[in-house]
Amino acid sequence: MNKRIAVLVSGGGTNLQALLDAQSRGEIKNGEIAAVISSSPEAYALERAKKAGVPGYVLEKKDCPDAASLTHTLVELLHQLDIQLVVMAGFMTIVTGELFQAYENAVINVHPSLIPSFCGKGCYGLHVHEKALAYGVKVSGATIHFVTEECDAGPIILQKAVEVLPDDTLEVLQRRIMETCEWKLLPQAVSLFCQDRLRVEGRTVHIL
Ligand code: GAR
């Protein structure tokens, strides 16, 4: 039976689009994008979900007193929707331990750097590329990893590097990393998960 996938988003949703496109090409084996959950009603990602015929839900911080209650509401929704895999695709809201207890090794995140560089609390979106350029690294890239309670520190599923070029701006580097790394690796990792081909042993993810 197909695994039911929920994609958590906050913004433009280009990674969501990469997943939807991969699904329509038949590249998400044994999986089905069943829901898109957004932290903002304004997120363009919700439009992408609608166009693809995937139900969209909004879960806003302002409707919950704290991160724990937001997480509780999220887990209840995921259970109601019978979700087996949660994908954080540019999801910018802090969640707490209840999600990782309910979905152990079943929450995947995409991060736009080669973890453990340029990651952790407050390091998201363009901030990541800002730090990479300021440090002067010659390569950067993207990481797909399982999410645990410690921010950006869960077992790594896939990574891919790209060159940082002398004239790169934040936006140019971001785009290169998205196109070359994120939009390719995320659908691959999701498909591997849905085929039960990821086995976690300590910090190492074995691809079967
Ligand atoms: C992506 O680059 C993703 O890697 C990053 O936010 C962007 C979302 O873009 N996520 C993080 O920085 C998480 N720490 P999208 O909405 O177009 O997919």
Coordinates of N, CA and C and ligand atoms in Angstrom, one line a residue:
M1 N 0.8 -1.2 0.0 CA 0.0 0.0 0.0 C 0.9 1.3 0.0
N2 N 0.4 2.3 -0.7 CA 1.2 3.6 -0.7 C 1.3 4.2 0.6
K3 N 2.4 4.8 0.9 CA 2.6 5.6 2.2 C 2.0 6.9 1.9
R4 N 1.2 7.4 2.9 CA 0.6 8.8 2.8 C 1.6 9.8 3.3
I5 N 1.9 10.8 2.5 CA 2.9 11.8 2.8 C 2.2 13.2 3.1
A6 N 2.6 13.9 4.1 CA 2.2 15.3 4.4 C 3.5 16.1 4.1
V7 N 3.3 17.2 3.4 CA 4.4 18.1 3.1 C 4.1 19.4 3.9
L8 N 5.1 19.8 4.8 CA 4.9 21.0 5.6 C 5.7 22.1 4.9
V9 N 5.0 23.3 4.8 CA 5.6 24.4 4.0 C 5.4 25.7 4.7
S10 N 6.1 26.7 4.3 CA 5.9 28.1 4.8 C 5.9 29.2 3.8
G11 N 6.5 28.9 2.6 CA 6.7 29.9 1.6 C 6.4 29.6 0.2
G12 N 7.4 29.8 -0.7 CA 7.2 29.6 -2.1 C 6.8 28.2 -2.5
G13 N 7.4 27.2 -1.8 CA 7.0 25.8 -2.1 C 7.7 25.3 -3.4
T14 N 8.9 25.7 -3.7 CA 9.5 25.1 -4.9 C 9.9 23.6 -4.6
N15 N 10.3 23.3 -3.4 CA 10.5 21.9 -3.1 C 9.3 21.1 -3.1
L16 N 8.2 21.6 -2.7 CA 6.9 20.9 -2.8 C 6.6 20.7 -4.3
Q17 N 6.9 21.7 -5.1 CA 6.6 21.5 -6.6 C 7.5 20.4 -7.1
A18 N 8.7 20.3 -6.7 CA 9.6 19.3 -7.1 C 9.0 17.9 -6.8
L19 N 8.4 17.8 -5.6 CA 7.8 16.5 -5.2 C 6.6 16.2 -6.0
L20 N 5.8 17.3 -6.2 CA 4.5 17.1 -7.0 C 4.9 16.6 -8.5
D21 N 5.9 17.3 -9.0 CA 6.4 16.9 -10.4 C 6.9 15.5 -10.4
A22 N 7.7 15.2 -9.4 CA 8.3 13.8 -9.4 C 7.1 12.8 -9.3
Q23 N 6.1 13.1 -8.5 CA 5.0 12.2 -8.3 C 4.2 12.1 -9.7
S24 N 4.1 13.2 -10.4 CA 3.3 13.0 -11.7 C 4.2 12.3 -12.7
R25 N 5.5 12.2 -12.5 CA 6.3 11.4 -13.4 C 6.4 10.0 -13.0
G26 N 5.8 9.6 -11.9 CA 5.8 8.3 -11.3 C 7.1 8.0 -10.6
E27 N 7.8 9.0 -10.1 CA 9.1 8.8 -9.4 C 9.0 8.7 -7.9
I28 N 7.8 8.9 -7.3 CA 7.7 8.6 -5.9 C 7.0 7.2 -5.8
K29 N 7.9 6.2 -5.7 CA 7.4 4.9 -5.7 C 6.8 4.5 -4.3
N30 N 5.6 3.9 -4.3 CA 4.9 3.5 -3.1 C 4.6 4.7 -2.2
G31 N 4.5 5.9 -2.7 CA 4.1 7.0 -1.9 C 3.1 7.9 -2.6
E32 N 2.4 8.7 -1.8 CA 1.3 9.6 -2.4 C 1.3 10.8 -1.5
I33 N 1.4 12.0 -2.1 CA 1.3 13.3 -1.4 C -0.2 13.5 -1.1
A34 N -0.5 13.4 0.2 CA -1.9 13.3 0.6 C -2.3 14.7 1.2
A35 N -1.4 15.5 1.7 CA -1.7 16.8 2.3 C -0.6 17.7 2.3
V36 N -0.9 19.0 2.2 CA 0.1 20.1 2.3 C -0.3 20.9 3.5
I37 N 0.5 21.1 4.5 CA 0.2 21.9 5.7 C 1.1 23.1 5.8
S38 N 0.5 24.3 5.8 CA 1.3 25.5 5.7 C 1.2 26.3 7.0
S39 N 2.3 26.9 7.4 CA 2.3 27.8 8.6 C 1.8 29.2 8.3
S40 N 1.4 29.4 7.0 CA 0.8 30.7 6.7 C -0.2 30.5 5.6
P41 N -1.4 31.3 5.8 CA -2.4 31.2 4.7 C -1.9 31.8 3.4
E42 N -0.9 32.7 3.5 CA -0.4 33.4 2.3 C 0.6 32.6 1.5
A43 N 1.1 31.5 2.0 CA 2.2 30.8 1.3 C 1.7 30.4 -0.1
Y44 N 2.6 30.7 -1.1 CA 2.3 30.3 -2.5 C 2.2 28.8 -2.6
A45 N 2.9 28.1 -1.7 CA 2.9 26.6 -1.8 C 1.4 26.1 -1.7
L46 N 0.5 26.8 -1.1 CA -0.9 26.4 -1.0 C -1.5 26.4 -2.4
E47 N -1.1 27.4 -3.2 CA -1.6 27.5 -4.6 C -1.1 26.3 -5.4
R48 N 0.1 25.9 -5.2 CA 0.7 24.8 -5.9 C 0.0 23.5 -5.5
A49 N -0.4 23.4 -4.2 CA -1.1 22.2 -3.8 C -2.5 22.1 -4.5
K50 N -3.1 23.3 -4.5 CA -4.5 23.4 -5.0 C -4.5 23.0 -6.5
K51 N -3.5 23.5 -7.2 CA -3.4 23.2 -8.7 C -3.2 21.7 -8.9
A52 N -2.5 21.1 -8.0 CA -2.2 19.6 -8.1 C -3.3 18.8 -7.5
G53 N -4.3 19.4 -7.0 CA -5.5 18.7 -6.4 C -5.2 18.0 -5.1
V54 N -4.2 18.6 -4.3 CA -3.8 18.0 -3.0 C -4.4 18.9 -2.0
P55 N -5.1 18.4 -1.0 CA -5.8 19.2 0.1 C -4.7 20.0 0.9
G56 N -5.0 21.3 1.1 CA -4.1 22.2 1.9 C -4.8 22.5 3.2
Y57 N -3.9 22.6 4.2 CA -4.3 23.0 5.6 C -3.4 24.1 6.1
V58 N -4.0 25.0 7.0 CA -3.2 26.0 7.5 C -3.1 25.8 9.0
L59 N -1.8 25.9 9.5 CA -1.6 25.8 11.0 C -0.7 27.0 11.4
E60 N -1.4 28.0 12.0 CA -0.7 29.3 12.2 C -0.2 29.3 13.7
K61 N 1.0 29.9 13.9 CA 1.5 30.1 15.3 C 0.6 30.9 16.1
K62 N -0.1 31.9 15.5 CA -0.9 32.8 16.3 C -2.1 32.2 16.9
D63 N -2.5 31.0 16.3 CA -3.7 30.3 16.8 C -3.3 29.3 18.0
C64 N -2.0 29.2 18.3 CA -1.6 28.3 19.4 C -0.8 29.1 20.4
P65 N -1.0 28.8 21.7 CA -0.3 29.5 22.8 C 1.2 29.3 22.7
D66 N 1.6 28.2 22.4 CA 3.1 27.9 22.3 C 3.4 26.8 21.4
A67 N 4.7 26.5 21.2 CA 5.2 25.5 20.3 C 4.7 24.1 20.6
A68 N 4.5 23.8 21.9 CA 4.0 22.5 22.3 C 2.6 22.3 21.8
S69 N 1.8 23.3 22.0 CA 0.4 23.1 21.6 C 0.2 23.1 20.1
L70 N 1.1 23.9 19.4 CA 1.0 23.8 17.9 C 1.4 22.4 17.5
T71 N 2.5 21.9 18.1 CA 2.9 20.5 17.7 C 1.8 19.5 18.0
H72 N 1.1 19.6 19.1 CA 0.0 18.7 19.5 C -1.1 18.8 18.4
T73 N -1.4 20.0 18.0 CA -2.5 20.1 17.0 C -2.0 19.5 15.6
L74 N -0.7 19.7 15.3 CA -0.1 19.1 14.1 C -0.2 17.6 14.1
V75 N 0.2 17.0 15.2 CA 0.3 15.6 15.3 C -1.2 15.0 15.2
E76 N -2.1 15.7 15.8 CA -3.5 15.2 15.7 C -4.0 15.3 14.3
L77 N -3.6 16.3 13.6 CA -4.0 16.4 12.2 C -3.4 15.3 11.3
L78 N -2.1 15.1 11.6 CA -1.4 14.1 10.8 C -2.0 12.7 11.1
H79 N -2.4 12.4 12.3 CA -3.0 11.1 12.6 C -4.4 11.0 12.0
Q80 N -5.2 12.1 12.0 CA -6.5 12.1 11.4 C -6.4 11.8 9.9
L81 N -5.3 12.3 9.3 CA -5.1 12.2 7.8 C -4.4 10.9 7.5
D82 N -4.1 10.1 8.5 CA -3.4 8.8 8.4 C -2.1 8.9 7.6
I83 N -1.3 9.9 8.1 CA 0.0 10.1 7.4 C 1.1 9.2 8.0
Q84 N 1.9 8.7 7.0 CA 3.1 7.9 7.5 C 4.4 8.6 7.3
L85 N 4.5 9.6 6.5 CA 5.8 10.3 6.3 C 5.5 11.8 6.3
V86 N 6.3 12.6 7.1 CA 6.2 14.0 7.2 C 7.4 14.6 6.5
V87 N 7.2 15.5 5.5 CA 8.3 16.1 4.9 C 8.3 17.6 5.2
M88 N 9.4 18.1 5.7 CA 9.5 19.6 6.0 C 10.2 20.2 4.8
A89 N 9.5 20.9 4.0 CA 10.0 21.5 2.8 C 10.0 23.0 2.9
G90 N 11.0 23.6 3.6 CA 10.9 25.0 3.8 C 9.9 25.4 4.9
F91 N 9.8 24.5 5.9 CA 8.8 24.8 7.0 C 9.6 25.5 8.1
M92 N 9.2 26.7 8.4 CA 10.0 27.6 9.2 C 9.4 27.8 10.6
T93 N 8.6 26.8 11.1 CA 8.0 26.9 12.5 C 8.7 25.9 13.4
I94 N 9.0 26.3 14.6 CA 9.6 25.4 15.6 C 8.5 24.4 16.1
V95 N 8.9 23.1 16.1 CA 8.0 22.1 16.6 C 8.7 21.4 17.8
T96 N 8.0 20.7 18.6 CA 8.6 20.1 19.8 C 8.6 18.6 19.7
G97 N 9.1 17.9 20.8 CA 9.4 16.5 20.8 C 8.2 15.6 20.4
E98 N 7.0 16.0 20.7 CA 5.8 15.2 20.4 C 5.8 14.7 19.0
L99 N 6.2 15.5 18.0 CA 6.2 15.1 16.6 C 7.2 14.0 16.4
F100 N 8.4 14.1 17.0 CA 9.4 13.1 16.7 C 9.1 11.8 17.5
Q101 N 8.4 11.9 18.6 CA 8.0 10.6 19.3 C 6.9 9.9 18.4
A102 N 6.0 10.7 17.9 CA 4.9 10.1 17.1 C 5.4 9.6 15.8
Y103 N 6.4 10.3 15.2 CA 6.9 9.9 13.9 C 8.4 9.7 13.9
E104 N 8.9 8.7 14.7 CA 10.3 8.5 14.8 C 10.9 8.0 13.5
N105 N 12.0 8.7 13.1 CA 12.6 8.4 11.8 C 11.6 8.4 10.6
A106 N 10.6 9.3 10.7 CA 9.6 9.4 9.7 C 9.3 10.9 9.4
V107 N 10.2 11.8 9.8 CA 10.1 13.2 9.5 C 11.4 13.5 8.8
I108 N 11.3 14.0 7.5 CA 12.4 14.4 6.7 C 12.5 15.9 6.4
N109 N 13.7 16.4 6.5 CA 13.9 17.9 6.2 C 14.9 18.1 5.1
V110 N 14.7 19.2 4.4 CA 15.7 19.6 3.4 C 16.3 20.9 3.9
H111 N 17.7 20.9 3.9 CA 18.4 22.0 4.4 C 19.4 22.5 3.3
P112 N 19.5 23.8 3.1 CA 20.3 24.2 1.9 C 21.8 24.5 2.2
S113 N 22.4 23.5 2.9 CA 23.9 23.5 3.1 C 24.4 22.1 3.3
L114 N 25.7 21.9 3.4 CA 26.2 20.6 3.7 C 26.4 20.5 5.2
I115 N 25.4 20.0 5.8 CA 25.4 19.8 7.3 C 26.6 19.0 7.7
P116 N 27.4 19.3 8.7 CA 27.1 20.2 9.8 C 27.6 21.7 9.6
S117 N 27.8 22.1 8.3 CA 28.1 23.5 8.1 C 26.8 24.3 8.0
F118 N 26.9 25.5 8.5 CA 25.8 26.5 8.3 C 24.4 26.0 8.5
C119 N 24.2 25.5 9.8 CA 22.9 25.0 10.2 C 22.7 25.3 11.6
G120 N 21.6 24.8 12.1 CA 21.2 25.0 13.6 C 20.3 26.2 13.7
K121 N 20.0 26.5 14.9 CA 18.9 27.5 15.2 C 19.2 28.8 14.5
G122 N 18.2 29.4 13.9 CA 18.3 30.7 13.2 C 18.9 30.6 11.9
C123 N 19.3 29.4 11.5 CA 20.0 29.3 10.2 C 19.1 28.7 9.2
Y124 N 18.4 29.5 8.4 CA 17.4 28.9 7.5 C 17.3 29.9 6.3
G125 N 16.8 29.4 5.2 CA 16.6 30.2 4.0 C 17.9 30.9 3.5
L126 N 17.7 32.2 3.2 CA 18.9 33.0 2.7 C 20.0 33.2 3.7
H127 N 19.6 33.1 5.0 CA 20.7 33.2 6.1 C 21.8 32.2 5.9
V128 N 21.4 31.0 5.4 CA 22.3 29.9 5.3 C 23.4 30.3 4.2
H129 N 22.9 30.8 3.1 CA 23.8 31.2 2.0 C 24.6 32.4 2.3
E130 N 24.0 33.3 3.1 CA 24.8 34.5 3.6 C 26.0 34.0 4.4
K131 N 25.8 33.0 5.3 CA 26.9 32.6 6.1 C 27.9 31.9 5.3
A132 N 27.5 31.1 4.3 CA 28.4 30.3 3.4 C 29.3 31.3 2.6
L133 N 28.6 32.4 2.1 CA 29.4 33.4 1.3 C 30.4 34.1 2.2
A134 N 29.9 34.5 3.4 CA 30.7 35.3 4.3 C 32.0 34.4 4.8
Y135 N 31.8 33.1 4.9 CA 32.9 32.3 5.3 C 33.9 32.0 4.2
G136 N 33.4 32.2 2.9 CA 34.3 32.0 1.8 C 34.5 30.6 1.4
V137 N 33.5 29.7 1.7 CA 33.6 28.3 1.2 C 33.6 28.2 -0.3
K138 N 34.3 27.2 -0.8 CA 34.3 27.0 -2.3 C 33.3 26.0 -2.7
V139 N 32.7 25.2 -1.8 CA 31.6 24.3 -2.2 C 30.5 24.5 -1.1
S140 N 29.3 24.4 -1.5 CA 28.2 24.3 -0.6 C 27.2 23.2 -1.2
G141 N 26.0 23.2 -0.7 CA 25.1 22.1 -1.3 C 23.8 22.0 -0.5
A142 N 23.3 20.8 -0.5 CA 22.1 20.6 0.3 C 22.2 19.2 1.0
T143 N 21.4 19.1 2.1 CA 21.3 17.9 2.9 C 19.9 17.5 3.1
I144 N 19.6 16.2 2.9 CA 18.3 15.7 3.3 C 18.5 14.8 4.5
H145 N 17.8 15.1 5.6 CA 18.1 14.4 6.9 C 16.8 14.1 7.6
F146 N 16.9 13.0 8.5 CA 15.8 12.8 9.4 C 15.8 13.8 10.5
V147 N 14.6 14.3 10.9 CA 14.6 15.3 11.9 C 14.4 14.7 13.3
T148 N 15.3 15.2 14.2 CA 15.2 14.8 15.6 C 15.0 16.1 16.4
E149 N 15.0 15.9 17.8 CA 14.7 17.1 18.6 C 15.8 18.2 18.4
E150 N 17.0 17.8 18.2 CA 18.1 18.7 18.1 C 18.1 19.3 16.7
C151 N 18.1 20.6 16.6 CA 17.9 21.3 15.3 C 18.9 20.9 14.2
D152 N 18.5 20.4 13.1 CA 19.4 20.1 11.9 C 20.5 19.0 12.3
A153 N 20.2 18.2 13.3 CA 21.3 17.3 13.7 C 20.9 15.8 13.5
G154 N 19.8 15.5 12.9 CA 19.4 14.1 12.7 C 20.2 13.4 11.6
P155 N 20.1 12.1 11.6 CA 20.8 11.3 10.6 C 20.6 11.7 9.2
I156 N 21.8 11.8 8.5 CA 21.8 12.3 7.1 C 21.4 11.2 6.1
I157 N 20.5 11.5 5.2 CA 20.0 10.6 4.2 C 20.8 10.8 2.9
L158 N 20.8 12.0 2.4 CA 21.5 12.3 1.1 C 22.1 13.7 1.2
Q159 N 23.3 13.8 0.5 CA 23.9 15.2 0.4 C 24.4 15.3 -1.0
K160 N 24.5 16.6 -1.5 CA 25.1 16.8 -2.8 C 25.7 18.2 -2.7
A161 N 26.9 18.3 -3.3 CA 27.7 19.5 -3.3 C 27.6 20.2 -4.6
V162 N 27.7 21.6 -4.6 CA 27.9 22.4 -5.8 C 29.1 23.4 -5.5
E163 N 29.6 23.9 -6.6 CA 30.7 24.9 -6.4 C 30.1 26.3 -6.1
V164 N 30.8 27.0 -5.2 CA 30.4 28.4 -5.0 C 31.3 29.2 -5.9
L165 N 30.8 30.1 -6.8 CA 31.5 30.8 -7.8 C 31.9 32.2 -7.3
P166 N 33.0 32.8 -7.8 CA 33.4 34.1 -7.3 C 32.4 35.2 -7.3
D167 N 31.5 35.2 -8.3 CA 30.6 36.4 -8.4 C 29.2 36.0 -7.8
D168 N 29.1 34.9 -7.1 CA 27.8 34.5 -6.6 C 27.2 35.6 -5.6
T169 N 25.9 35.8 -5.9 CA 25.1 36.6 -4.9 C 24.3 35.6 -4.1
L170 N 23.7 36.0 -3.0 CA 22.9 35.1 -2.2 C 21.8 34.4 -3.1
E171 N 21.2 35.1 -3.9 CA 20.1 34.6 -4.7 C 20.6 33.6 -5.8
V172 N 21.7 33.9 -6.4 CA 22.3 33.0 -7.4 C 22.7 31.7 -6.8
L173 N 23.4 31.8 -5.6 CA 23.8 30.6 -4.9 C 22.6 29.8 -4.5
Q174 N 21.6 30.4 -3.9 CA 20.4 29.7 -3.5 C 19.8 29.0 -4.6
R175 N 19.7 29.6 -5.8 CA 19.0 29.0 -6.9 C 19.8 27.8 -7.4
R176 N 21.2 28.0 -7.5 CA 22.0 26.8 -7.9 C 21.8 25.6 -7.0
I177 N 21.8 25.9 -5.7 CA 21.6 24.8 -4.8 C 20.2 24.1 -4.9
M178 N 19.2 25.0 -5.1 CA 17.9 24.4 -5.2 C 17.8 23.5 -6.5
E179 N 18.2 24.1 -7.6 CA 18.1 23.4 -8.9 C 18.9 22.1 -8.9
T180 N 20.2 22.3 -8.5 CA 21.1 21.1 -8.7 C 21.0 20.1 -7.6
C181 N 20.6 20.6 -6.4 CA 20.6 19.6 -5.2 C 19.2 19.4 -4.7
E182 N 18.6 20.4 -4.1 CA 17.4 20.2 -3.3 C 16.3 19.5 -4.1
W183 N 16.0 20.1 -5.3 CA 14.8 19.6 -6.1 C 15.1 18.2 -6.6
K184 N 16.3 17.7 -6.7 CA 16.6 16.3 -7.1 C 16.6 15.4 -5.9
L185 N 17.3 15.8 -4.8 CA 17.5 14.9 -3.7 C 16.3 14.7 -2.9
L186 N 15.4 15.7 -2.7 CA 14.3 15.5 -1.9 C 13.3 14.4 -2.4
P187 N 12.9 14.5 -3.7 CA 12.1 13.4 -4.2 C 12.7 12.0 -4.1
Q188 N 14.1 12.0 -4.3 CA 14.8 10.7 -4.2 C 14.7 10.1 -2.8
A189 N 14.9 11.0 -1.8 CA 14.9 10.5 -0.4 C 13.4 10.1 -0.1
V190 N 12.4 10.8 -0.5 CA 11.1 10.5 -0.2 C 10.7 9.1 -0.8
S191 N 11.1 8.9 -2.1 CA 10.8 7.7 -2.7 C 11.5 6.5 -2.0
L192 N 12.8 6.7 -1.6 CA 13.5 5.7 -0.9 C 12.8 5.3 0.4
F193 N 12.3 6.3 1.1 CA 11.6 6.1 2.4 C 10.4 5.3 2.1
C194 N 9.6 5.7 1.1 CA 8.3 5.0 0.8 C 8.5 3.6 0.4
Q195 N 9.7 3.3 -0.2 CA 10.0 1.9 -0.6 C 10.6 1.1 0.6
D196 N 10.7 1.7 1.8 CA 11.3 1.0 3.0 C 12.8 0.7 2.7
R197 N 13.5 1.6 2.0 CA 14.9 1.4 1.7 C 15.8 2.2 2.5
L198 N 15.3 2.9 3.6 CA 16.2 3.6 4.5 C 16.3 2.9 5.8
R199 N 17.5 2.5 6.2 CA 17.6 1.9 7.6 C 18.5 2.8 8.4
V200 N 18.0 3.2 9.6 CA 18.8 4.1 10.4 C 19.6 3.3 11.5
E201 N 20.9 3.5 11.6 CA 21.7 2.8 12.6 C 22.5 3.8 13.2
G202 N 22.2 4.3 14.4 CA 22.9 5.4 15.1 C 22.7 6.6 14.2
R203 N 23.9 7.2 13.8 CA 23.8 8.4 13.0 C 23.8 8.1 11.5
T204 N 24.0 6.8 11.2 CA 24.2 6.4 9.8 C 22.9 6.0 9.2
V205 N 22.6 6.5 8.0 CA 21.4 5.9 7.3 C 21.9 5.0 6.1
H206 N 21.6 3.8 6.2 CA 21.9 2.8 5.1 C 20.8 2.8 4.1
I207 N 21.3 2.9 2.8 CA 20.3 2.9 1.7 C 20.3 1.5 1.1
L208 N 19.2 0.8 1.2 CA 19.1 -0.6 0.9 C 18.8 -0.8 -0.6
Ligands
GAR1 C1 14.7 25.9 0.7 O1 15.9 26.4 0.2 C2 15.0 25.0 1.9 O2 16.1 24.2 1.8 C3 15.1 26.0 3.0 O3 14.1 27.0 2.7 C4 13.9 27.0 1.3 C5 12.4 26.9 1.0 O4 12.1 27.1 -0.3 N1 14.9 25.4 4.3 C6 15.6 25.7 5.4 O5 16.4 26.6 5.4 C7 15.3 24.9 6.6 N2 16.3 25.1 7.6 P1 10.8 26.6 -1.0 O6 9.6 27.1 -0.2 O7 10.8 27.2 -2.4 O8 10.8 25.1 -1.1

